XYZ file of C-alpha atoms in Angstrom:
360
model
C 18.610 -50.276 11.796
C 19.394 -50.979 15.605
C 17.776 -54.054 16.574
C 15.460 -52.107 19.140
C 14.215 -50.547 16.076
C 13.951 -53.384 14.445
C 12.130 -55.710 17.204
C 9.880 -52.203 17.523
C 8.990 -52.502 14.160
C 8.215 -56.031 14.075
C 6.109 -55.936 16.614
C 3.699 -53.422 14.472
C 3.769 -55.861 12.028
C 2.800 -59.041 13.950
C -0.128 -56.411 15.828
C -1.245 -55.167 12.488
C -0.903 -58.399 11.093
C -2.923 -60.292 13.543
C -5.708 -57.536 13.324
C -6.064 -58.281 9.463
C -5.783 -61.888 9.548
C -8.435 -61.710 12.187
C -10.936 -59.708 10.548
C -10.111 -61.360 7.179
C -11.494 -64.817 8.545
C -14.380 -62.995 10.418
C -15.240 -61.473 7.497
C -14.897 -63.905 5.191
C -13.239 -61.993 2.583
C -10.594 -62.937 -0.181
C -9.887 -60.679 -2.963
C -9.808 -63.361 -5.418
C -13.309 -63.981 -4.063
C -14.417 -60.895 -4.657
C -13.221 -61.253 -8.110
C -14.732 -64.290 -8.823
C -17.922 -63.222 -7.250
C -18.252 -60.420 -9.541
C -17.328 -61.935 -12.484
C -18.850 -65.511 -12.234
C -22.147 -63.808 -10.540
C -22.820 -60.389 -10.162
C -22.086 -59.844 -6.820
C -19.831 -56.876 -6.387
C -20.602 -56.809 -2.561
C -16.931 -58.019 -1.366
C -15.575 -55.658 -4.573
C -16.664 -53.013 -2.698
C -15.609 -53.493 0.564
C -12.063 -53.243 -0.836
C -13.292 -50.190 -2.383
C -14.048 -49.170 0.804
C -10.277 -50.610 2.255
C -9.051 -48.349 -0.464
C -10.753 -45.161 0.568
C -9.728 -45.649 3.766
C -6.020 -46.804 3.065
C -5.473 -43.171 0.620
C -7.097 -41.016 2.780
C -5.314 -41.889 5.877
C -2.175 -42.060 4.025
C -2.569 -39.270 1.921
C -3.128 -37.437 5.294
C 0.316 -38.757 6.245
C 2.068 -37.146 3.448
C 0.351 -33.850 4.057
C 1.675 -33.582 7.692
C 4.905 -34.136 6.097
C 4.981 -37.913 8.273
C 5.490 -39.628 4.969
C 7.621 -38.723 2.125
C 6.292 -41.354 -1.031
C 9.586 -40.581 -2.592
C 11.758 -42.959 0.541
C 8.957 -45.822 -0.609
C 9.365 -48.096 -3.474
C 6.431 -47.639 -5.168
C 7.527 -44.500 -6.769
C 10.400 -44.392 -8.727
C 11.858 -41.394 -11.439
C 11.238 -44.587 -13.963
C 9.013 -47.341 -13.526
C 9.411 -50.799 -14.822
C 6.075 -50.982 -16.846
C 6.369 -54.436 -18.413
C 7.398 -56.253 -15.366
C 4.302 -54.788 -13.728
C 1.881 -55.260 -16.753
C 3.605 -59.230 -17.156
C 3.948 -59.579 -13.611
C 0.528 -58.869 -12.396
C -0.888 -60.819 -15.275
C 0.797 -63.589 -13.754
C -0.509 -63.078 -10.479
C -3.738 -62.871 -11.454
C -3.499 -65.966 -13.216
C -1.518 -67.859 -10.660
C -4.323 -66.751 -7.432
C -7.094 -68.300 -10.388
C -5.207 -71.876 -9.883
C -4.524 -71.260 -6.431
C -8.264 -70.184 -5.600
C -6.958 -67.381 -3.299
C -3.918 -64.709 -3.436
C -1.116 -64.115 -0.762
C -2.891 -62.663 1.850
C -5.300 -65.258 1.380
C -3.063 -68.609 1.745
C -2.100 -67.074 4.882
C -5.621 -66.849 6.223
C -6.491 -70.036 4.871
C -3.188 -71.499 6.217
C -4.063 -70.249 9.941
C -7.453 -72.030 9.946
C -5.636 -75.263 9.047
C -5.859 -75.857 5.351
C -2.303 -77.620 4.220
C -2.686 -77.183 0.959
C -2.012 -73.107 1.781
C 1.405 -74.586 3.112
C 2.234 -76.077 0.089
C 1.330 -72.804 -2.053
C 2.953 -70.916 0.782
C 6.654 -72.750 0.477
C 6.297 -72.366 -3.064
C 5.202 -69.233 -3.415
C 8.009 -68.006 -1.375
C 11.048 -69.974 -3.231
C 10.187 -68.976 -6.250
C 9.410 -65.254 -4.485
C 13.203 -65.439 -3.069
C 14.787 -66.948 -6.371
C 13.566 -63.660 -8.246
C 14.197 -61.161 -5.817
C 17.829 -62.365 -4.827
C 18.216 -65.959 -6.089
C 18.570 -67.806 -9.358
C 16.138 -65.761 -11.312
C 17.299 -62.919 -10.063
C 19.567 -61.554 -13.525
C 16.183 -62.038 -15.540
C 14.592 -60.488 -13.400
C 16.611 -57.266 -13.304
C 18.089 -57.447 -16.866
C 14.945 -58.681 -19.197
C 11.821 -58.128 -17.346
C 12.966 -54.817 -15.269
C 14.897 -53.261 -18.362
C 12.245 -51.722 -20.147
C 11.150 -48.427 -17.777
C 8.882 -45.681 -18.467
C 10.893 -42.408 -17.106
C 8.829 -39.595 -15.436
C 8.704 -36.238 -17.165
C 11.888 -34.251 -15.300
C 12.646 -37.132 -13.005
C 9.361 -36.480 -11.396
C 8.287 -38.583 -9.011
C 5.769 -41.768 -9.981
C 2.934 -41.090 -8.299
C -0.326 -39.185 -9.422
C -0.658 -36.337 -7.468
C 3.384 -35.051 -8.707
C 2.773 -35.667 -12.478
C -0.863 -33.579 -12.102
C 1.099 -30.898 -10.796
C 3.840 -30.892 -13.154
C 1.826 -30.931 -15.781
C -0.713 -28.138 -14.810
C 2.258 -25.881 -12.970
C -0.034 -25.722 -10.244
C -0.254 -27.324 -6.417
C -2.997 -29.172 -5.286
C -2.960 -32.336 -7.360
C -3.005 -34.601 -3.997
C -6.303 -33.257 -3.289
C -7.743 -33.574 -6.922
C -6.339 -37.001 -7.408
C -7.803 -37.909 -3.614
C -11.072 -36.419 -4.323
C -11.778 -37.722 -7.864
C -11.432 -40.949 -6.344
C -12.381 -41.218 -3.160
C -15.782 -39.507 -3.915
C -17.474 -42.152 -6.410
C -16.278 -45.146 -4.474
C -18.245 -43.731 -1.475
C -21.661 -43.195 -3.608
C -20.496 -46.488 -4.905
C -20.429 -47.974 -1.762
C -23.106 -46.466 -0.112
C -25.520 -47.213 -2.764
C -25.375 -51.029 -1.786
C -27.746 -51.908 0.935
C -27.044 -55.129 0.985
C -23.755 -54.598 1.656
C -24.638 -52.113 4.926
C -26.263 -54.845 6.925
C -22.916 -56.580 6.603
C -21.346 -55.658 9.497
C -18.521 -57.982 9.716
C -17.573 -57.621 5.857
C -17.483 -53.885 6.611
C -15.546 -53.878 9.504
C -13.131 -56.046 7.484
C -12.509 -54.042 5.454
C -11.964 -50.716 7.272
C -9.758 -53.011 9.057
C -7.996 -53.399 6.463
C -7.665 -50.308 5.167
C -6.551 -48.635 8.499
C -3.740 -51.438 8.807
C -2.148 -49.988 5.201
C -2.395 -46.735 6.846
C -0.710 -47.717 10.252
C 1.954 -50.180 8.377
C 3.163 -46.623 6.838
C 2.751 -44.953 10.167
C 4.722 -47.338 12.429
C 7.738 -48.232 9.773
C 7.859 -44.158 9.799
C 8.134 -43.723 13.309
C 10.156 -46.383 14.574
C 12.484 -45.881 12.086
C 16.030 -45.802 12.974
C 16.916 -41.659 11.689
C 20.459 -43.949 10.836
C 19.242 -46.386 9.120
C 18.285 -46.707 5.175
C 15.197 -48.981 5.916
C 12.232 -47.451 3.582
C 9.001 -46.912 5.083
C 6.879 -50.023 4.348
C 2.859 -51.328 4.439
C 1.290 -54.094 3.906
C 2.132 -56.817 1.298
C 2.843 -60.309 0.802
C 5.299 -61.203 -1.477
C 8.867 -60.235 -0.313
C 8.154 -60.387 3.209
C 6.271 -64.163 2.889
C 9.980 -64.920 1.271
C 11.862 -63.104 4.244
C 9.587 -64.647 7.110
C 10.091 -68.362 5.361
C 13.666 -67.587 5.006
C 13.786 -66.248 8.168
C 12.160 -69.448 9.919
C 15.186 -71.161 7.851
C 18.164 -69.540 9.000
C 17.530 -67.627 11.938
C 15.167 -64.774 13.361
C 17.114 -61.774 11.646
C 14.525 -61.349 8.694
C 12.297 -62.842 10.374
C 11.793 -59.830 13.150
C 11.009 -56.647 10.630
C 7.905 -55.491 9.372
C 6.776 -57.186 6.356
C 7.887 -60.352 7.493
C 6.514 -60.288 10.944
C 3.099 -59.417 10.030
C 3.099 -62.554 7.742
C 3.543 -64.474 11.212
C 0.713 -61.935 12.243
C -1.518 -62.484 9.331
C -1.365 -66.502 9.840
C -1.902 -65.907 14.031
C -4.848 -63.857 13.641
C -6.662 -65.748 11.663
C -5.528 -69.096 13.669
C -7.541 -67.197 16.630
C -10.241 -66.339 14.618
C -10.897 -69.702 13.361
C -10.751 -71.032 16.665
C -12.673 -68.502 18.559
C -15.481 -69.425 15.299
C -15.022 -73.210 15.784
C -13.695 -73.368 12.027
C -10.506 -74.704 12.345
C -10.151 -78.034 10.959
C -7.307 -79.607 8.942
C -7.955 -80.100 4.981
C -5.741 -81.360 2.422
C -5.292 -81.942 -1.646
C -8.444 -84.107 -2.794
C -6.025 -85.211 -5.534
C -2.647 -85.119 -7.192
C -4.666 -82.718 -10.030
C -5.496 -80.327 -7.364
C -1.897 -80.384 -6.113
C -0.140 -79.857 -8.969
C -2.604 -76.595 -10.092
C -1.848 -75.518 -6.639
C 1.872 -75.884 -7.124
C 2.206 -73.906 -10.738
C -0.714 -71.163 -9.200
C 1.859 -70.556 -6.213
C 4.577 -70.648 -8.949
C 3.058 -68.066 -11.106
C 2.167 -65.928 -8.068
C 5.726 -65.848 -6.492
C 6.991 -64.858 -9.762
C 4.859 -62.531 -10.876
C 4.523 -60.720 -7.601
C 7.878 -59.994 -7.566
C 8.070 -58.458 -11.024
C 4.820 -56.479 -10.347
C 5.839 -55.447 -7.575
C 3.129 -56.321 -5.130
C 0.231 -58.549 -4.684
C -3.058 -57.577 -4.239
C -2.879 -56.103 -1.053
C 0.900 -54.415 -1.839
C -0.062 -53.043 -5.612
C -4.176 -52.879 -4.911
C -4.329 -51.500 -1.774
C -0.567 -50.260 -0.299
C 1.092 -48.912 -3.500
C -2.670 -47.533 -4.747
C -2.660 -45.146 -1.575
C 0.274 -43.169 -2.693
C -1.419 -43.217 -5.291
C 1.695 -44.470 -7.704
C 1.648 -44.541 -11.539
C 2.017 -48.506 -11.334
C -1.161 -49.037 -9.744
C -3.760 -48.495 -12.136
C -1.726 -50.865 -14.682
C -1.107 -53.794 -11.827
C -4.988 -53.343 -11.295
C -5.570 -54.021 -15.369
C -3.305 -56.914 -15.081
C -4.401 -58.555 -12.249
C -8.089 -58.304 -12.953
C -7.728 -59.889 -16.633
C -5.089 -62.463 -15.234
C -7.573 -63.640 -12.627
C -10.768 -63.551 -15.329
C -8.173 -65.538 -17.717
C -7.889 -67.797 -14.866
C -11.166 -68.210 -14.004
C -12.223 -68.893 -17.929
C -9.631 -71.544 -18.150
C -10.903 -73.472 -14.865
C -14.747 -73.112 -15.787
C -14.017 -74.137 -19.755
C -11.004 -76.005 -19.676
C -9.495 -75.226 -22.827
C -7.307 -72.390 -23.554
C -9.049 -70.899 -26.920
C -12.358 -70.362 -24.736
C -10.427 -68.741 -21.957
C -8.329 -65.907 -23.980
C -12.011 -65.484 -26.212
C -13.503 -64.910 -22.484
C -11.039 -61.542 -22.216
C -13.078 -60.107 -25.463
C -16.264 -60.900 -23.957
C -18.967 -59.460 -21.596
């Protein structure tokens, strides 16, 4: 990629970035809160407003791919084979690992722009363990133990939904079924929940949201050097967190494309936010407990971000509007990772926790 394109495309990243991390403090919303709010109390309200992230997020993308602006098959999301167990292990990890950390990889970075240290520590970590699995020390396991296993496509098709409908029923369309079997009871789902329409600020977080997945794919497609191999990219925050710290380390090079430059985008938005709010304040570990359940959480997440593939945001939101076979199982995972963790905090004892999995 010339480094016009390059600087180009880093610059959509810090402006989308920024936007998110903004609206993410404004709107107070965490999607490891809205898991825990859900599952400790009820309260689907921040559930949905990813629902409504992810409506936004496929349609708009999905309406990319139509216009022929996006292929899926120049992402990574959706391979002829894909690495089931390192998704199904690897978002179980995650989910486990945002439990002990409280928040997920989007979230550190929020929570790291409004001043809170302890989302520096989890950040560092979370990104050297992130690195050491993608092209570091752990990198062999990664590729020959937890990648090995792969579930091939039928006839090399593609992994996403809409190309196995249609090779399955011999017929076109299957974007538009897939689109509209899902998009349709998330709205009525959605819509339902008054209490959640006189949210304005969760709401607009979340179409914020949303619409940056949709312009991540949109700007990494059009700035695009046509000489270049550089995939088209969205949001996440696992690789690029390890590419912007690296790239802080050892110069600007990694530090200037997409992914990694919205990570610098994510933290400055919400730094503005949090001042514009008056809620920036400095905060640190209570204890050498809290530390060291910080530490393994951003361990766990690092590592099993990387072998899933995506975070929240990259396997929830980003690789779930393309709609790829992976995203229903990094869903499963990360939801009973993060009610594992959740169990094992509130009970403190593992036999209570794993019998909280089989339970209501």
């Amino acid at each position: 990629m010339s480094i016009a394109a390059d600087w180009a495309g880093g610059a959509a990243g810090f402006l989308i970035g920024a936007a998110c991390g903004y609206a993410m403090r404004a709107g107070r919303l965490c999607s490891f809160g809205a898991l825990e709010d859900w599952i400790t109390i009820g309260d689907a309200r921040r559930l949905k407003v990813f629902a409504l992230a992810f409506v936004i997020a496929l349609v708009g993308t999905q309406a990319l791919v139509v216009a022929g602006l996006l292929d899926p098959a120049h992402t990574t999301y959706v391979p002829a084979a894909v690495p089931i167990v390192g998704i199904v292990f690897g978002s179980l990890a995650f989910g486990v690992g945002m439990s002990l950390v409280g928040t997920c990889g989007l979230g550190s970075l929020v929570r790291l722009g409004g001043g809170d240290l302890r989302s520096l520590v989890v950040v560092l970590v979370f990104a050297g363990m992130a690195y050491a699995a993608l092209r570091g020390s752990l990198n062999g396991v990664r590729i020959d133990v937890i990648e090995r296993i792969r579930l091939p496509m039928p006839d090399g098709t593609r992994s996403d939904l809409p190309a196995l409908i249609e090779a399955w029923s011999g017929t076109a369309g299957g974007r538009l079924a897939a689109t509209g079997l899902l998009v349709a009871p998330l709205i009525v789902w959605i819509l339902r929940d008054r209490r959640l329409l006189r949210t304005p600020r969760m709401l607009a977080a979340g179409m914020t949201l949303g619409f940056g997945v949709v312009a991540g794919w949109a700007a990494t497609t059009l700035l695009a050097d046509e000489f270049a191999a550089a995939r088209p990219q969205s949001l996440t925050f696992v690789g690029p967190v390890a590419r912007a710290v690296l790239g802080l380390v050892i110069g600007a090079g990694d530090a200037a494309e997409f992914g990694a430059a919205s990570v610098f985008g994510v933290i400055a938005g919400s730094w503005i936010a949090a001042r514009a709010k008056d809620q920036f304040h400095w905060e640190a570990f209570d204890d050498q407990r809290e530390m060291r359940r910080h530490i393994a959480g951003a361990a766990l997440m690092g590592l099993g971000g990387v072998a899933a593939g995506g975070c929240t945001i990259g396997q929830g939101l980003t690789a779930g509007s393309l709609l790829a076979v992976s995203w229903p199982f990094a869903l499963a995972g990360l939801y009973l990772g993060g009610r594992f963790g959740i169990a094992f905090i509130l009970e403190g004892r593992l036999s209570e926790a794993l019998r909280s999995l089989f339970s209501r």
